[in-house]
Coordinates of C-alpha atoms in Angstrom, one line a residue:
M19 CA 14.7 24.7 2.3
S20 CA 11.1 23.5 2.1
T21 CA 8.4 25.7 3.6
P22 CA 5.7 24.3 6.0
G23 CA 3.3 24.4 3.1
D24 CA 5.5 22.2 1.0
R25 CA 5.7 19.6 3.7
Y26 CA 2.0 19.7 4.3
G27 CA 0.9 19.0 0.8
H28 CA -1.2 21.2 -1.4
L29 CA -1.2 24.6 0.3
R30 CA 1.4 27.2 1.0
P31 CA 1.5 29.1 4.4
V32 CA -1.3 31.5 4.8
P33 CA -2.0 34.4 7.3
E34 CA -4.1 33.6 10.3
V35 CA -7.8 34.4 9.7
S36 CA -11.1 33.5 11.3
G37 CA -12.4 29.9 10.7
S38 CA -15.0 30.7 8.2
E39 CA -12.8 32.5 5.7
A40 CA -11.9 30.9 2.4
L41 CA -8.7 29.4 1.3
D42 CA -7.4 31.7 -1.5
P43 CA -7.1 29.7 -4.8
S44 CA -3.6 31.3 -5.2
L45 CA -2.5 29.4 -2.2
Q46 CA -2.8 26.1 -4.1
Q47 CA 0.3 24.7 -5.8
S48 CA 0.2 24.2 -9.5
G49 CA -1.7 21.1 -10.5
G50 CA -4.0 21.4 -7.5
T51 CA -5.1 18.6 -5.2
P52 CA -7.6 15.9 -6.3
G53 CA -11.0 16.7 -4.8
L54 CA -10.2 20.2 -3.7
T55 CA -11.8 23.0 -5.9
P56 CA -11.4 26.7 -5.3
P57 CA -14.4 29.0 -5.9
R58 CA -14.7 30.5 -9.4
T59 CA -15.5 34.0 -8.1
R60 CA -16.1 35.9 -4.9
T61 CA -19.0 38.1 -6.2
H62 CA -21.7 35.9 -4.8
S63 CA -21.4 37.1 -1.2
G64 CA -24.8 38.3 0.1
R65 CA -26.8 36.5 -2.6
F66 CA -29.2 33.6 -2.2
I67 CA -27.9 30.1 -2.8
T68 CA -30.7 29.6 -5.3
D69 CA -29.3 32.5 -7.4
V70 CA -25.8 30.8 -7.3
V71 CA -27.4 27.5 -8.5
V72 CA -28.7 29.4 -11.6
D73 CA -25.4 31.2 -12.1
L74 CA -23.5 27.9 -12.0
G75 CA -25.8 26.5 -14.7
Y76 CA -27.2 23.7 -12.6
L77 CA -30.8 24.7 -13.1
D78 CA -32.7 27.3 -15.1
R79 CA -34.4 30.3 -13.4
E80 CA -37.9 29.1 -14.1
R81 CA -37.3 25.7 -12.4
V82 CA -35.6 27.4 -9.4
D83 CA -38.5 29.9 -9.0
Q84 CA -40.9 27.0 -9.1
A85 CA -39.0 25.3 -6.3
I86 CA -38.9 28.5 -4.3
G87 CA -42.7 28.7 -4.5
E88 CA -43.1 25.1 -3.5
A89 CA -40.7 25.5 -0.6
R90 CA -42.7 28.5 0.8
V91 CA -45.9 26.3 0.9
A92 CA -44.0 23.4 2.5
G93 CA -42.2 25.6 5.0
R94 CA -38.8 24.3 3.9
S95 CA -35.7 25.7 2.2
P96 CA -35.7 25.7 -1.6
E97 CA -32.4 24.0 -1.9
A98 CA -33.3 21.1 0.5
L99 CA -36.5 20.6 -1.5
M100 CA -34.6 20.5 -4.8
V101 CA -32.2 17.9 -3.4
E102 CA -35.1 15.8 -2.1
K103 CA -36.8 15.8 -5.5
G104 CA -33.6 14.9 -7.2
I105 CA -33.5 17.9 -9.5
L106 CA -30.3 19.1 -7.7
S107 CA -27.6 16.7 -6.5
A108 CA -26.1 16.9 -3.1
D109 CA -22.7 17.6 -4.7
Q110 CA -24.1 20.5 -6.8
L111 CA -25.7 22.0 -3.7
S112 CA -22.4 21.8 -1.8
R113 CA -20.6 23.4 -4.7
A114 CA -23.1 26.2 -4.8
I115 CA -22.7 26.8 -1.0
A116 CA -19.0 26.9 -1.4
E117 CA -19.4 29.5 -4.2
R118 CA -21.8 31.5 -2.2
Y119 CA -19.4 31.9 0.7
G120 CA -16.3 32.1 -1.5
L121 CA -14.8 28.9 0.0
D122 CA -13.1 25.9 -1.5
H123 CA -15.2 22.8 -2.3
I124 CA -14.0 19.3 -1.2
D125 CA -15.1 16.2 -3.0
L126 CA -14.6 13.6 -0.2
N127 CA -14.9 10.7 -2.8
V128 CA -11.6 11.9 -4.3
Y129 CA -9.8 13.9 -1.7
H130 CA -7.3 11.8 0.4
V131 CA -8.3 12.3 4.0
D132 CA -5.5 12.6 6.6
M133 CA -6.4 10.2 9.3
G134 CA -4.3 12.0 11.9
A135 CA -6.3 15.1 11.4
A136 CA -9.7 13.3 11.2
N137 CA -9.1 11.7 14.6
L138 CA -8.5 14.9 16.4
V139 CA -12.2 15.2 17.1
S140 CA -14.6 12.4 18.3
V141 CA -17.1 10.8 16.0
Q142 CA -19.8 12.2 18.1
T143 CA -18.5 15.8 17.7
A144 CA -18.1 15.4 14.0
R145 CA -21.6 14.1 13.6
R146 CA -23.0 16.9 15.8
F147 CA -21.3 19.6 13.7
H148 CA -21.5 17.9 10.3
A149 CA -17.8 18.7 10.1
V150 CA -14.6 16.6 9.9
P151 CA -10.9 17.7 9.9
V152 CA -9.5 16.2 6.7
G153 CA -6.0 17.6 6.5
Y154 CA -3.5 20.3 7.5
V155 CA -2.9 23.6 5.8
D156 CA 0.3 24.0 7.9
P157 CA 1.4 22.6 11.3
E158 CA -0.9 25.0 13.2
T159 CA -4.0 25.0 10.9
L160 CA -6.5 22.3 10.1
L161 CA -8.5 22.0 6.9
V162 CA -12.1 21.2 8.0
A163 CA -14.8 19.9 5.7
M164 CA -18.2 21.3 6.6
A165 CA -21.7 21.0 5.2
D166 CA -22.8 24.4 6.7
P167 CA -19.9 26.9 6.7
A168 CA -22.1 29.5 8.4
N169 CA -21.9 27.5 11.6
V170 CA -19.1 29.6 13.1
L171 CA -19.8 28.3 16.6
A172 CA -18.9 24.8 15.4
V173 CA -15.6 26.1 14.0
D174 CA -14.8 27.9 17.3
D175 CA -15.5 24.7 19.3
M176 CA -13.3 22.7 17.0
Q177 CA -10.5 25.2 17.5
M178 CA -10.8 24.9 21.3
M179 CA -10.9 21.1 21.2
T180 CA -7.9 20.7 18.9
G181 CA -5.8 23.7 19.9
L182 CA -5.4 24.5 16.2
H183 CA -6.7 27.1 13.8
C184 CA -9.4 25.8 11.5
R185 CA -9.9 26.8 7.8
V186 CA -13.2 25.7 6.3
A187 CA -14.0 24.1 3.0
V188 CA -17.5 22.8 1.9
A189 CA -18.4 19.2 1.3
A190 CA -21.7 17.5 0.6
E191 CA -23.5 16.5 3.8
V192 CA -24.0 12.9 2.6
D193 CA -20.3 12.6 1.9
I194 CA -19.4 13.9 5.4
E195 CA -21.8 11.4 7.0
A196 CA -20.3 8.6 4.9
L197 CA -16.8 9.7 6.0
I198 CA -17.8 9.8 9.7
S199 CA -19.3 6.3 9.4
R200 CA -16.1 5.1 7.8
L201 CA -14.0 6.6 10.5
N202 CA -16.2 5.0 13.2
S203 CA -16.1 1.6 11.4
L204 CA -12.3 1.7 11.0
E205 CA -11.8 2.2 14.7
S206 CA -14.3 -0.3 15.9
A207 CA -13.3 -3.0 13.3
V208 CA -9.8 -3.2 14.7
S209 CA -10.6 -2.8 18.4
E210 CA -13.3 -5.4 18.4
A211 CA -11.1 -7.8 16.5
V212 CA -8.3 -7.4 19.1
S213 CA -10.8 -8.1 21.8
E214 CA -12.0 -11.3 20.1
D215 CA -8.4 -12.5 19.5
E216 CA -7.6 -12.0 23.2
E217 CA -10.2 -14.7 24.1
E218 CA -8.4 -17.1 21.7
A219 CA -4.9 -16.1 22.7
N220 CA -4.1 -19.6 24.0
L221 CA -5.1 -21.2 20.7
S222 CA -3.1 -18.9 18.4
T223 CA 0.6 -18.9 17.7
A224 CA 0.5 -15.2 17.0
E225 CA -0.9 -14.1 20.3
V226 CA -2.8 -10.8 20.6
T227 CA -1.7 -8.7 23.4
E228 CA -4.1 -7.6 26.2
L229 CA -5.1 -4.0 25.7
R230 CA -4.2 -2.0 28.7
E231 CA -6.1 1.2 28.1
S232 CA -7.5 4.0 30.2
A233 CA -9.8 7.0 29.5
D234 CA -6.7 9.2 28.8
D235 CA -5.5 6.7 26.2
A236 CA -8.7 6.6 24.2
P237 CA -7.8 9.2 21.5
V238 CA -4.5 7.6 20.9
I239 CA -6.0 4.1 20.7
K240 CA -8.7 5.4 18.3
L241 CA -6.0 7.0 16.1
V242 CA -3.8 3.9 15.9
Y243 CA -6.8 1.6 15.1
S244 CA -8.1 4.0 12.5
I245 CA -4.7 4.2 10.8
L246 CA -4.4 0.4 10.8
G247 CA -7.9 0.0 9.5
Q248 CA -7.3 2.5 6.7
A249 CA -4.0 0.8 5.8
V250 CA -5.6 -2.6 5.5
N251 CA -8.6 -1.3 3.5
E252 CA -6.2 0.5 1.0
G253 CA -4.1 -2.7 0.6
A254 CA -0.9 -1.3 2.2
S255 CA 1.9 -3.7 2.8
D256 CA 3.7 -1.4 5.3
V257 CA 2.9 1.5 7.6
H258 CA 5.7 3.9 8.5
F259 CA 5.5 6.1 11.6
E260 CA 8.2 8.7 11.1
V261 CA 9.0 11.4 13.7
E262 CA 9.8 14.9 12.4
E263 CA 10.6 18.2 14.1
K264 CA 7.0 19.3 14.8
D265 CA 4.9 16.2 14.3
M266 CA 4.9 12.6 13.1
R267 CA 4.4 11.6 9.4
V268 CA 2.5 8.4 8.6
R269 CA 3.1 6.8 5.2
F270 CA 1.6 3.8 3.6
R271 CA 3.4 1.6 1.0
V272 CA 0.6 0.7 -1.4
D273 CA 1.6 -1.3 -4.5
G274 CA 5.2 -0.8 -3.7
V275 CA 5.0 3.0 -3.6
L276 CA 5.1 5.2 -0.4
T277 CA 2.4 7.8 0.0
E278 CA 1.7 10.1 2.9
A279 CA -1.5 9.1 4.7
A280 CA -1.6 11.1 7.9
R281 CA 0.0 13.7 10.2
V282 CA 0.1 13.0 14.0
P283 CA 0.3 16.1 16.3
R284 CA 3.5 16.2 18.4
R285 CA 1.6 15.9 21.6
M286 CA 0.3 12.5 20.5
V287 CA 3.5 11.0 19.1
S288 CA 4.8 9.3 22.2
G289 CA 1.3 7.9 22.9
V290 CA 1.1 6.4 19.4
I291 CA 4.4 4.7 19.7
S292 CA 3.6 3.4 23.2
R293 CA 0.3 2.0 22.0
I294 CA 2.0 0.2 19.1
K295 CA 4.5 -1.2 21.6
I296 CA 1.8 -2.4 24.0
M297 CA 0.0 -4.1 21.2
S298 CA 3.1 -6.0 20.1
E299 CA 4.3 -6.7 23.6
L300 CA 7.5 -4.6 23.4
D301 CA 9.3 -2.8 26.2
I302 CA 7.7 0.7 26.5
A303 CA 10.6 2.0 28.6
E304 CA 13.3 1.0 26.1
K305 CA 13.8 3.7 23.5
R306 CA 17.5 3.5 22.7
I307 CA 17.6 0.3 20.7
P308 CA 15.4 -1.2 17.9
Q309 CA 12.8 -3.7 19.0
D310 CA 10.6 -6.1 17.0
G311 CA 7.4 -7.9 17.8
R312 CA 4.1 -9.0 16.3
V313 CA 0.4 -8.9 16.9
A314 CA -2.6 -10.5 15.1
V315 CA -5.9 -8.7 14.5
N316 CA -9.0 -9.2 12.4
V317 CA -10.1 -6.3 10.2
N318 CA -13.5 -6.7 8.6
D319 CA -13.5 -10.5 9.3
R320 CA -10.0 -10.9 7.8
R321 CA -7.1 -12.2 9.8
I322 CA -4.2 -9.8 9.7
D323 CA -0.7 -10.4 11.1
L324 CA 1.3 -7.2 12.0
R325 CA 5.1 -7.3 12.3
V326 CA 6.3 -4.3 14.2
V327 CA 9.8 -2.8 14.3
T328 CA 10.7 0.3 16.3
V329 CA 13.2 2.7 14.9
P330 CA 15.0 5.1 17.3
T331 CA 16.2 8.2 15.4
E332 CA 17.7 11.5 16.3
R333 CA 14.3 13.2 16.3
G334 CA 12.6 10.5 18.4
E335 CA 11.3 6.9 18.2
G336 CA 9.4 5.8 15.2
A337 CA 8.0 2.5 14.0
T338 CA 7.3 0.4 10.9
I339 CA 4.5 -2.1 10.7
R340 CA 4.5 -4.8 8.0
I341 CA 1.0 -6.0 7.2
L342 CA 0.6 -9.6 6.3
D343 CA -2.8 -10.3 4.9
K344 CA -3.4 -14.1 4.9
T345 CA -6.2 -13.7 2.4
Q346 CA -3.7 -12.4 -0.1
A347 CA -1.0 -15.0 0.7
I348 CA -1.6 -17.7 -1.8
R349 CA -2.2 -16.7 -5.4
T350 CA -2.1 -18.7 -8.6
L351 CA 0.6 -18.2 -11.2
D352 CA -2.1 -16.8 -13.5
E353 CA -3.0 -14.2 -10.9
L354 CA 0.7 -13.4 -10.4
G355 CA 1.2 -12.8 -14.2
L356 CA 3.4 -15.8 -15.1
L357 CA 2.0 -17.0 -18.4
G358 CA 2.8 -18.8 -21.6
D359 CA 6.1 -20.6 -22.2
A360 CA 7.7 -19.0 -19.1
R361 CA 5.1 -20.5 -16.9
A362 CA 5.3 -23.9 -18.5
Q363 CA 9.1 -24.0 -18.0
F364 CA 8.8 -22.9 -14.4
T365 CA 6.0 -25.4 -13.6
D366 CA 7.8 -28.3 -15.3
A367 CA 11.0 -27.5 -13.3
Y368 CA 9.5 -27.6 -9.8
H369 CA 7.5 -30.7 -10.6
Q370 CA 10.8 -32.6 -11.1
A371 CA 11.7 -35.2 -8.5
Y372 CA 14.9 -33.3 -7.6
G373 CA 16.9 -30.3 -8.5
A374 CA 17.1 -26.6 -7.5
V375 CA 14.7 -23.8 -8.7
L376 CA 16.0 -20.3 -7.9
V377 CA 13.8 -17.2 -7.8
T378 CA 15.8 -14.0 -7.9
G379 CA 15.1 -10.3 -7.5
P380 CA 15.5 -7.5 -5.0
T381 CA 13.7 -7.3 -1.6
G382 CA 9.9 -6.7 -2.1
S383 CA 9.8 -8.1 -5.6
G384 CA 7.4 -11.0 -4.7
K385 CA 9.8 -13.9 -4.7
S386 CA 8.3 -15.6 -1.6
T387 CA 4.8 -15.2 -3.1
T388 CA 5.9 -17.0 -6.2
L389 CA 7.4 -19.8 -4.2
Y390 CA 4.2 -20.1 -2.1
S391 CA 2.2 -20.5 -5.3
A392 CA 4.5 -23.3 -6.4
L393 CA 4.3 -25.0 -2.9
S394 CA 0.5 -24.8 -3.0
E395 CA 0.5 -26.8 -6.3
L396 CA 3.0 -29.3 -4.9
N397 CA 1.2 -29.7 -1.5
S398 CA -0.3 -33.2 -1.4
V399 CA -0.5 -36.0 1.1
D400 CA 2.2 -38.0 -0.6
R401 CA 4.8 -35.3 -0.3
N402 CA 6.7 -34.1 2.8
I403 CA 7.3 -30.4 2.3
I404 CA 9.4 -28.5 4.8
T405 CA 10.3 -24.8 4.7
I406 CA 12.9 -22.6 6.4
E407 CA 11.9 -19.0 6.5
D408 CA 12.9 -15.7 8.1
P409 CA 10.2 -15.2 9.4
V410 CA 7.3 -17.6 8.5
E411 CA 5.0 -15.0 6.9
Y412 CA 2.0 -17.2 6.0
Q413 CA 1.1 -20.5 7.6
M414 CA 0.1 -23.1 5.0
P415 CA -1.8 -26.2 6.1
G416 CA -0.1 -29.5 5.3
I417 CA 3.3 -28.0 5.1
N418 CA 5.9 -28.0 7.9
Q419 CA 7.3 -24.5 8.3
M420 CA 10.3 -23.6 10.4
G421 CA 11.2 -20.0 11.4
V422 CA 14.8 -18.8 11.7
N423 CA 15.8 -18.0 15.3
R424 CA 19.3 -16.6 15.4
K425 CA 19.2 -15.9 19.1
A426 CA 18.8 -19.6 19.7
G427 CA 21.4 -20.4 17.1
L428 CA 19.0 -21.5 14.4
D429 CA 20.0 -19.9 11.0
F430 CA 19.3 -21.1 7.5
A431 CA 22.4 -23.4 7.4
V432 CA 21.6 -25.1 10.7
G433 CA 18.0 -25.4 9.9
L434 CA 18.7 -26.9 6.5
R435 CA 21.1 -29.5 7.9
S436 CA 18.3 -30.6 10.3
V437 CA 15.7 -30.6 7.6
L438 CA 17.7 -33.0 5.5
R439 CA 17.5 -35.6 8.3
A440 CA 13.6 -35.3 8.4
D441 CA 13.0 -37.2 5.2
P442 CA 11.7 -34.2 3.1
D443 CA 10.6 -34.4 -0.5
V444 CA 10.5 -30.7 -1.1
I445 CA 12.5 -28.0 0.7
M446 CA 12.0 -24.3 0.5
V447 CA 14.8 -22.1 1.8
G448 CA 13.7 -18.6 2.3
E449 CA 16.9 -17.1 1.1
I450 CA 20.5 -18.0 0.2
R451 CA 22.6 -15.5 2.1
D452 CA 25.9 -17.1 2.6
P453 CA 28.2 -19.8 1.1
E454 CA 27.4 -22.4 3.7
T455 CA 23.6 -22.3 3.0
A456 CA 24.3 -22.2 -0.7
R457 CA 26.4 -25.4 -0.6
I458 CA 24.0 -27.3 1.6
A459 CA 21.1 -26.3 -0.7
I460 CA 23.0 -27.4 -3.8
E461 CA 24.0 -30.7 -2.3
A462 CA 20.4 -31.3 -1.2
A463 CA 19.3 -30.8 -4.7
L464 CA 21.8 -33.4 -5.9
T465 CA 20.8 -36.0 -3.4
G466 CA 17.1 -36.4 -4.4
H467 CA 15.4 -33.4 -3.0
M468 CA 13.5 -30.6 -4.8
V469 CA 14.9 -27.3 -3.4
L470 CA 13.1 -24.0 -3.9
T471 CA 14.9 -20.9 -2.8
T472 CA 15.6 -17.3 -3.5
L473 CA 18.7 -15.3 -4.3
H474 CA 19.4 -11.5 -4.7
T475 CA 20.5 -10.9 -8.2
N476 CA 19.3 -8.5 -11.0
D477 CA 18.5 -11.1 -13.6
A478 CA 18.3 -14.8 -14.1
P479 CA 21.8 -15.5 -15.7
S480 CA 23.4 -13.5 -12.8
A481 CA 22.3 -16.2 -10.4
I482 CA 24.8 -18.7 -11.9
T483 CA 27.7 -16.4 -11.6
R484 CA 26.6 -15.4 -8.1
L485 CA 26.8 -19.0 -6.9
Q486 CA 30.2 -19.3 -8.4
K487 CA 31.4 -16.2 -6.5
M488 CA 30.0 -17.9 -3.3
G489 CA 32.4 -20.7 -3.9
I490 CA 30.1 -23.3 -5.4
E491 CA 32.0 -25.3 -8.0
S492 CA 30.7 -24.8 -11.5
F493 CA 30.0 -28.5 -12.1
L494 CA 27.8 -28.7 -8.9
T495 CA 25.8 -25.6 -10.1
A496 CA 25.3 -27.1 -13.5
S497 CA 24.2 -30.4 -12.2
A498 CA 21.8 -29.1 -9.5
V499 CA 20.2 -25.9 -10.9
D500 CA 17.3 -26.7 -13.2
C501 CA 15.6 -23.3 -13.6
V502 CA 16.2 -19.7 -12.6
V503 CA 13.4 -17.1 -12.5
A504 CA 14.0 -13.4 -12.2
Q505 CA 11.0 -11.2 -11.3
R506 CA 9.8 -7.7 -10.4
L507 CA 6.4 -6.3 -9.4
A508 CA 4.8 -3.6 -11.5
R509 CA 1.7 -1.6 -10.6
M510 CA -1.4 -2.5 -12.7
L511 CA -3.4 0.2 -14.5
C512 CA -6.7 1.1 -12.9
P513 CA -9.3 -0.4 -15.2
D514 CA -11.8 2.4 -14.5
C515 CA -9.7 5.3 -15.7
K516 CA -6.9 4.1 -18.0
T517 CA -6.8 5.6 -21.4
R518 CA -5.6 4.2 -24.7
T519 CA -2.5 5.7 -26.4
V520 CA 0.1 4.8 -29.0
L521 CA 3.8 4.5 -28.2
S522 CA 6.1 5.3 -31.1
R523 CA 9.0 3.2 -32.0
Q524 CA 11.4 6.1 -31.6
S525 CA 10.2 6.9 -28.0
L526 CA 10.4 3.3 -27.0
E527 CA 13.9 2.8 -28.4
S528 CA 15.1 6.0 -26.7
S529 CA 13.9 4.5 -23.4
G530 CA 15.8 1.3 -24.0
F531 CA 13.0 -0.9 -25.4
R532 CA 13.7 -2.9 -28.6
V533 CA 10.6 -2.9 -30.8
G534 CA 10.0 -3.1 -34.5
A535 CA 7.0 -0.8 -34.8
D536 CA 4.7 1.5 -32.9
I537 CA 2.6 -0.3 -30.3
E538 CA -0.8 0.3 -28.7
A539 CA -0.8 0.8 -25.0
W540 CA -2.6 2.5 -22.1
D541 CA -1.7 5.4 -19.8
P542 CA -2.7 6.0 -16.2
V543 CA -5.1 8.8 -15.5
G544 CA -6.3 8.7 -11.9
C545 CA -9.8 8.5 -10.4
G546 CA -11.5 8.1 -7.0
R547 CA -11.2 4.3 -7.1
C548 CA -7.4 4.4 -7.4
S549 CA -6.9 7.4 -5.1
G550 CA -5.8 9.5 -8.1
T551 CA -2.7 7.3 -8.8
G552 CA -3.9 5.6 -12.0
Y553 CA -2.9 2.2 -10.6
R554 CA -4.6 -0.5 -8.6
G555 CA -2.9 -3.7 -7.6
R556 CA 0.4 -5.2 -8.8
I557 CA 1.4 -7.9 -11.3
G558 CA 4.6 -9.8 -11.8
I559 CA 7.1 -9.3 -14.6
Y560 CA 9.1 -12.5 -15.2
S561 CA 12.2 -13.7 -16.9
V562 CA 12.6 -17.5 -16.9
M563 CA 15.8 -19.3 -17.8
R564 CA 15.6 -23.1 -18.1
M565 CA 19.0 -24.7 -17.8
S566 CA 19.5 -26.5 -21.2
E567 CA 22.4 -28.8 -21.9
E568 CA 24.2 -25.9 -23.7
L569 CA 23.8 -23.6 -20.7
K570 CA 25.0 -26.3 -18.3
D571 CA 28.1 -26.9 -20.5
M572 CA 28.8 -23.2 -20.5
T573 CA 28.4 -23.1 -16.7
V574 CA 30.9 -25.9 -16.2
A575 CA 33.3 -24.0 -18.6
G576 CA 33.0 -20.9 -16.5
A577 CA 31.4 -18.8 -19.2
P578 CA 30.8 -15.1 -18.3
Q579 CA 27.4 -13.8 -17.5
A580 CA 27.0 -12.0 -20.9
D581 CA 27.6 -15.2 -22.8
L582 CA 25.0 -17.1 -20.6
T583 CA 22.5 -14.3 -21.3
R584 CA 23.1 -14.4 -25.1
Q585 CA 22.6 -18.2 -25.1
A586 CA 19.5 -18.1 -22.9
R587 CA 17.9 -15.4 -25.2
S588 CA 18.7 -17.5 -28.3
E589 CA 16.8 -20.3 -26.6
G590 CA 13.7 -18.1 -26.1
M591 CA 14.2 -16.5 -22.7
L592 CA 12.5 -13.1 -22.4
T593 CA 14.1 -10.3 -20.5
L594 CA 12.2 -8.5 -17.8
R595 CA 11.6 -5.6 -20.1
E596 CA 10.4 -7.7 -22.9
D597 CA 7.9 -9.5 -20.6
G598 CA 6.9 -6.1 -19.3
L599 CA 6.4 -4.8 -22.8
Q600 CA 4.0 -7.6 -23.5
K601 CA 1.9 -6.7 -20.5
V602 CA 2.0 -3.0 -21.6
N603 CA 0.6 -4.1 -25.0
R604 CA -2.2 -6.0 -23.3
G605 CA -3.2 -2.9 -21.2
V606 CA -2.1 -4.5 -17.9
T607 CA 0.5 -1.9 -16.9
S608 CA 2.2 1.2 -18.4
I609 CA 5.5 1.7 -20.1
A610 CA 6.6 4.1 -17.4
E611 CA 6.0 1.5 -14.7
V612 CA 7.9 -1.2 -16.6
A613 CA 10.8 1.3 -17.0
R614 CA 10.7 2.1 -13.3
V615 CA 10.9 -1.5 -12.0
A616 CA 12.8 -3.3 -14.8
V617 CA 16.0 -1.3 -15.1

């Protein structure tokens, strides 16, 4: 059974002590937490900070004594004077203060701030005290970053405001001010955007709900907006609000990987869910069944669509928000990572007058983004392009987009039949889920239409056998399907901290990669710009199978998937792992990431 300290990250449970006492370094789990540094020793108590500066090796005694003399004349503190003159950095001063008081030091440029904790106090309070809660030690104890840990009255006031114990760590004053400004901008960016969108509600298909707020709701509204602002700034695709026994956990999915972003105190949980429901025009009183809605906001002058789903669980009602950033909707094939012969085959296929192009992969592998890239190239005044999607994620000018509405009886099959009567040149079907949709799509491809669609299979050759299992005759599949693309999304290495390495042939082959020799590659490290993960952004890994005459003959003959794979590879098709290995060799991603996504 996990302890509260395990659940709350980097610290184990500690005994209750006064706010200004230090966090014992022994309380940290092995490996530590990025940005959180324990004091080297506790022998500095009672000494001047200038002495600690010398002990830590930041300045020599002569230079410090000179600064002390100048400070007496100027009537200022020596440390402030040294920072002003640039001979001592703000970070070095904060580390010396932490060492002086035997406290941990927090580098806020690296440490991942818990937005749920940070929003427990107002921006005005944080600015007055030069202190911000940045995380939880345990469910009853806040970790507070302060510039002046001797200000015990500020700690006492924070404990009274939050109802929680406070444990202090020292951060540079400039970093605390920057964090406070960021918290304020995250809140105001979203709230002001919602207000602007309300004025344009009649002009927008994704209406923004009127905010019904009162003074009592202000802390909850601030927290929700700050979390959404942070999620957008970090490039999250989803935000998960998950109710637990004593609080609510907030997680972001960034580059396909979930990470914990915040903890919401139990007393604010119901308010947070209600605020999300109000924004997306859902029924606040209904907590027994899932609901879904949407809301549009602008964050830092970017239009963002939010798709909201509530999730009733045994512990309470949670929610998941899908973030659809229109600025990231349309990307070129080069940006997606489809290059060389694979790109040429794919591009040639969807520029044909008719036929079917299938993109396969699991949910979240970027299939729709690849099809949007193809549609953006095909989009011209002489082509009638119609899409059927569930739902329409990004609106593209010049393209007729239809959203599935099952409550009204509009599914993929019904919509596809109607589309065929609307004189289309190009049709995009969001997903083939059933035999009826598959048959209509294949027949449309055979009657003079270019059909782009997706299918859930593990690799490209599997798409052929999947259609056969759906009841599509082999000769129809062979005649209609022109190209199949399998894809995954792998995280890209952070260019600021990746490090070169050499992967041996033996280690690669033991992991299932076929190579002829050792290869040069890069490993993730982790820095402030990538939040310590070593990765920033994602790139596609592709396997493109163009249907040759030999593959079509084998399809008609009902050849098994293994035979189709062997033939396609003999014609030059790269597997997902082989394409991923090329990107590893170019320093785009790591071998561990390729092994994770391309099983």
